[in-house]
Short mmCIF file of C-alpha atoms in Angstrom, two decimals:
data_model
loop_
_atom_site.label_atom_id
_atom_site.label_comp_id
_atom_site.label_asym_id
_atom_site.label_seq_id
_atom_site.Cartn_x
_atom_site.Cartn_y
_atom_site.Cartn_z
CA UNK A 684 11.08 -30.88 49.76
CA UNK A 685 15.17 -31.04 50.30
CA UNK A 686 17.07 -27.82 48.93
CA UNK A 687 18.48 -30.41 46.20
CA UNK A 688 15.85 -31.71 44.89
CA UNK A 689 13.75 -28.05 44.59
CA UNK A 690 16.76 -27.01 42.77
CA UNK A 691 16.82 -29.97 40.18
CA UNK A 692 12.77 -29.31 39.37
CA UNK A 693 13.68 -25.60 39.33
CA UNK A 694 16.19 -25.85 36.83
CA UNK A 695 14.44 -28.61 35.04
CA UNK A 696 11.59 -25.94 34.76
CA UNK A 697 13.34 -23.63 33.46
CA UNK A 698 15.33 -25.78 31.07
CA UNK A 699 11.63 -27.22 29.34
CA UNK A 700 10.64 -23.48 29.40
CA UNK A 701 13.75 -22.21 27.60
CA UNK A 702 13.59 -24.82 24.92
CA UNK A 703 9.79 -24.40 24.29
CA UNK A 704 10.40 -20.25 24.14
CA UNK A 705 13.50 -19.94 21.91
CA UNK A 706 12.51 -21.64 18.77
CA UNK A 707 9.43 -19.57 18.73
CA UNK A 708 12.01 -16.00 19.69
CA UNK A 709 14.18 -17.22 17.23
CA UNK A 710 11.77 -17.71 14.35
CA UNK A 711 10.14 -13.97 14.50
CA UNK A 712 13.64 -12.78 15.11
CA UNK A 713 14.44 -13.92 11.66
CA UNK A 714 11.16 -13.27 9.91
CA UNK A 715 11.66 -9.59 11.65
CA UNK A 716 15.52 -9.67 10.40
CA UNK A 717 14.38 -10.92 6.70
CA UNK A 718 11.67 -8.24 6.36
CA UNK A 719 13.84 -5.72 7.45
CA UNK A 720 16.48 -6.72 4.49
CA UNK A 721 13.71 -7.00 1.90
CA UNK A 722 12.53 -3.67 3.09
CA UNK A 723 15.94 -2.26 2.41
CA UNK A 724 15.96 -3.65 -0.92
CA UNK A 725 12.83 -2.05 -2.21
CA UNK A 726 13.55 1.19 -0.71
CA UNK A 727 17.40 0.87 -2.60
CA UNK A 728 15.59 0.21 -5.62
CA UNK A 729 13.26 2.84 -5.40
CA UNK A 730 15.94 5.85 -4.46
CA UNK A 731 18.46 4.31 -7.13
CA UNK A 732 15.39 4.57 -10.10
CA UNK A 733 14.45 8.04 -8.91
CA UNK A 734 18.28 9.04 -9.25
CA UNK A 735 19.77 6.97 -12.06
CA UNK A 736 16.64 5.79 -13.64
CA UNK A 737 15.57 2.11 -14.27
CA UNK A 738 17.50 1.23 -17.11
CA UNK A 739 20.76 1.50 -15.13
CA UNK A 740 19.83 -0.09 -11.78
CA UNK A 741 22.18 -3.54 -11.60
CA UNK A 742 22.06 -6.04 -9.10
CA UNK A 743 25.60 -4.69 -7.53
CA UNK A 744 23.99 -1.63 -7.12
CA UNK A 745 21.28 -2.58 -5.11
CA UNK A 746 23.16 -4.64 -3.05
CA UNK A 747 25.59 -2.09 -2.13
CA UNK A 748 22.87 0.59 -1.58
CA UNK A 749 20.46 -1.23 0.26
CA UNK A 750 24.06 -2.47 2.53
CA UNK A 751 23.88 -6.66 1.91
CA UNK A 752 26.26 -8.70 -0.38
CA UNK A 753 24.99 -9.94 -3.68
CA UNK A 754 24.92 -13.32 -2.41
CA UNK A 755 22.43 -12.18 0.03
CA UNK A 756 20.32 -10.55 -2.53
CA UNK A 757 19.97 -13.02 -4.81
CA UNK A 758 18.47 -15.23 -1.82
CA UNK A 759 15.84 -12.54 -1.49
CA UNK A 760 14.96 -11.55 -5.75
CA UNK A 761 16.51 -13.69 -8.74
CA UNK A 762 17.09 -10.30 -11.04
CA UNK A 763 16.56 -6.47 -10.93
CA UNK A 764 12.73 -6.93 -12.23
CA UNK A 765 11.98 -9.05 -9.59
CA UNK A 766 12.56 -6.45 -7.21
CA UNK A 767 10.83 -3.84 -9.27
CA UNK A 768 7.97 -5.62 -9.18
CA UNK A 769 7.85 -6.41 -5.36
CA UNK A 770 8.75 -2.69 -5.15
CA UNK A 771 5.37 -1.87 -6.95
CA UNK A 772 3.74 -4.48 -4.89
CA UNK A 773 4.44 -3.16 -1.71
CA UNK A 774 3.34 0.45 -3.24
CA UNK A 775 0.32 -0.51 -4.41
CA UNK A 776 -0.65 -2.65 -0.98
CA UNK A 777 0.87 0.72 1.06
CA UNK A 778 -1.88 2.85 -1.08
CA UNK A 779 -4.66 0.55 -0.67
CA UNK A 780 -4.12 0.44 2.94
CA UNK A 781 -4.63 3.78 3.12
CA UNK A 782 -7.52 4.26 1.10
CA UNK A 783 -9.52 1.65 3.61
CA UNK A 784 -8.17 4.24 6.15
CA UNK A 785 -10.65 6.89 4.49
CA UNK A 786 -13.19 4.75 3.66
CA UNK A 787 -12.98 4.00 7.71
CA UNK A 788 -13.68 7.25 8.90
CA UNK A 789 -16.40 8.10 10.89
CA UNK A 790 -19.40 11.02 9.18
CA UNK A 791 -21.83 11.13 6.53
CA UNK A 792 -21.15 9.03 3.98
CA UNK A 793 -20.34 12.30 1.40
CA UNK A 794 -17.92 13.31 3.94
CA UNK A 795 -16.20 9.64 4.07
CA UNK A 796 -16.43 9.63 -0.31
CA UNK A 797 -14.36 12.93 -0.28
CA UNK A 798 -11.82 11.39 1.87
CA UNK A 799 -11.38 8.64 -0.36
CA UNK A 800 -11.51 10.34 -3.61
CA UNK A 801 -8.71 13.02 -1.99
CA UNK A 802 -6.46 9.78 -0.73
CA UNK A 803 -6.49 8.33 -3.99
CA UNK A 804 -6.24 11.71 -5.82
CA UNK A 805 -3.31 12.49 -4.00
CA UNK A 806 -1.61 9.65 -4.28
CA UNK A 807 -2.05 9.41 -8.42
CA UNK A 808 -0.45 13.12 -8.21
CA UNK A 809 2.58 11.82 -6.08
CA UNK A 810 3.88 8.68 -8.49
CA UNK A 811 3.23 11.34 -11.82
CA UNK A 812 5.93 10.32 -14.05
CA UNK A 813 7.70 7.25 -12.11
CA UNK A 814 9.16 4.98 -14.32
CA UNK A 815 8.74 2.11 -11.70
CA UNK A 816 5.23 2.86 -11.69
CA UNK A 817 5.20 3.11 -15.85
CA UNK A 818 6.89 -0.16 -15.80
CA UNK A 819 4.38 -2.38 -13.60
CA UNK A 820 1.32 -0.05 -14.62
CA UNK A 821 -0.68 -3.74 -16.18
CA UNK A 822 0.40 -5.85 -13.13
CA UNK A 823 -2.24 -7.82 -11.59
CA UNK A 824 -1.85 -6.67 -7.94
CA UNK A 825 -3.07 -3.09 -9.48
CA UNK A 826 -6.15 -4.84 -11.54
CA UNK A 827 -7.18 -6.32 -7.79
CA UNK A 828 -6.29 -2.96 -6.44
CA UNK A 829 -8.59 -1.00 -8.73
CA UNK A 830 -11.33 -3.19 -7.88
CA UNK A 831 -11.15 -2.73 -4.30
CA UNK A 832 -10.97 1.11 -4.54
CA UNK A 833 -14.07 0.48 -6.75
CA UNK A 834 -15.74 -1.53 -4.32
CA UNK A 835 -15.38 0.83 -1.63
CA UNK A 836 -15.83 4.04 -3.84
CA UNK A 837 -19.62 2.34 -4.74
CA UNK A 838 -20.18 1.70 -1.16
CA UNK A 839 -19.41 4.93 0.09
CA UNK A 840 -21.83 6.55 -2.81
CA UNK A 841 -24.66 3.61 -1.78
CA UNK A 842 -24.67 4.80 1.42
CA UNK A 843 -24.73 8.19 0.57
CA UNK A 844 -27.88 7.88 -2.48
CA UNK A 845 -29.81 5.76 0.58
CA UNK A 846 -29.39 9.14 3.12
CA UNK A 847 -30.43 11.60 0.01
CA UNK A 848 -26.65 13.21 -0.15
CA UNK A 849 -25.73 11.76 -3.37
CA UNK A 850 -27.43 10.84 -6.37
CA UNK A 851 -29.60 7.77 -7.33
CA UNK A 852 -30.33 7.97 -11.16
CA UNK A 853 -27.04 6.32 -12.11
CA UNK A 854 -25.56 2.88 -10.27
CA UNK A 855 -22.95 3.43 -7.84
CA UNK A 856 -20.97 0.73 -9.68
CA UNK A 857 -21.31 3.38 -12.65
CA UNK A 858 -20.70 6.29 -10.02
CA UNK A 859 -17.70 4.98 -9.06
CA UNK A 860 -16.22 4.06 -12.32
CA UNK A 861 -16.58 7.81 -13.38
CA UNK A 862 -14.89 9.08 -9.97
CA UNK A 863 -11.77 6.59 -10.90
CA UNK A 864 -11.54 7.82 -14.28
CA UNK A 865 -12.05 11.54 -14.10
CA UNK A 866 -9.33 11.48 -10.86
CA UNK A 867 -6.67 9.71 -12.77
CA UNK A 868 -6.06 13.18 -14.44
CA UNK A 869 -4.32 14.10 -11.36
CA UNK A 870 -1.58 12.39 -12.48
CA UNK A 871 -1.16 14.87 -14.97
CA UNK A 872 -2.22 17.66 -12.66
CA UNK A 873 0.36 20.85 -12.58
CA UNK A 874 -0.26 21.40 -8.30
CA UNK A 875 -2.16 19.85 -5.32
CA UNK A 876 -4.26 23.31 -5.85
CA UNK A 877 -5.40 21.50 -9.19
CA UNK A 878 -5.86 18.32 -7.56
CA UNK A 879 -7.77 19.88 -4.88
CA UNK A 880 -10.05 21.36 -7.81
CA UNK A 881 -10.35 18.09 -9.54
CA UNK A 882 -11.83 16.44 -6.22
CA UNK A 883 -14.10 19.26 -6.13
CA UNK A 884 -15.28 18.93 -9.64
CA UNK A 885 -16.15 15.25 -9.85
CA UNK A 886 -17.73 15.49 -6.48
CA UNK A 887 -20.39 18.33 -7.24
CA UNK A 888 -20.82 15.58 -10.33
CA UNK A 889 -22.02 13.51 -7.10
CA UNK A 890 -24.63 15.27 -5.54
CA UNK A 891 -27.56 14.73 -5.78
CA UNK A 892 -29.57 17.72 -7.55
CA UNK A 893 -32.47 20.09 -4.80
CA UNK A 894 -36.32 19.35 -6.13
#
């Protein structure tokens, strides 16, 4: 093959391979670019509530905080609720993810519940008294995210009545009910030292009584 004609194949090559790549490049690029901006948003929103509170968060503000022209933020969210409630939406995702992290663990399935019941303990504790939170508190990503935690919460204590660590007179649906409920006083709780004892408590509720 001549030196001309390898280069025309060559470049041709390389021309087909550019134009198949750089769509692709150029679509995560932007996806990457737009989450990053969304991210910035609900992080804004978030830091401007905690200081001002949510009655006096505006659209300008969030612009200018999260760094973007309003033009650009109404492409993203059509008012301030809107990005309130993607805020929570994110939140509530963010805590679920890691409450599958604790249900993942590896040990004995009482070992695995208390990781769970600390996670979400924890994290009820941490959001005491947000007004974001207060505001989206009936939303329907939280009904589907108190289901899951349910689910896995009444896995957990399945697995644990089957090895004889927990107890089997009441359903784990029931079992895990009563763990959701009892732990959402950590919200209320005055330290992590009393959220630490509230974990205890409701877990010694758990096990399953020596014959």
């Amino acid at each position: 093959m001549s030196t001309s004609l390898c280069y025309k194949v060559s470049t041709m090559l390389c021309y087909k391979v550019s134009t198949t790549l750089a769509p692709k490049l150029w679509t995560e690029d932007l996806e990457s670019h737009r989450r990053d901006v969304r991210g910035a948003i609900l992080d804004a929103a978030a830091a401007l509530v905690a200081e001002h509170g949510l009655a006096s968060v505006t659209m300008s503000d969030l612009a200018k905080s999260a760094g973007i022209g309003r033009a650009t933020l109404y492409k993203y969210f059509s008012d301030v609720n809107a990005v309130f409630a993607a805020w929570h939406e994110r939140s509530v995702a963010s805590h679920l993810a890691e409450l599958l992290a604790a249900h993942a663990r590896p040990g004995a399935p009482a070992v695995r519940l208390e990781a769970i019941l600390e996670t979400y303990a924890r994290l009820a504790h941490a959001h005491h008294g947000s007004e974001l939170v207060a505001l989206m508190s009936g939303g329907e990503h939280v009904a589907r995210g108190y289901a899951k935690l349910t689910e896995l919460v009444a896995e957990v204590i399945a697995e644990g009545a089957a090895a004889g660590e927990l107890r089997d007179d009441v359903t784990p649906a029931e079992l895990a009910s009563f763990c959701i409920h009892a732990l959402g006083a950590a919200a209320s709780a005055p330290s992590r030292a009393a959220v630490r004892r509230l974990v205890a408590v409701t877990l010694a509720g758990l096990r399953r009584a020596k014959r």
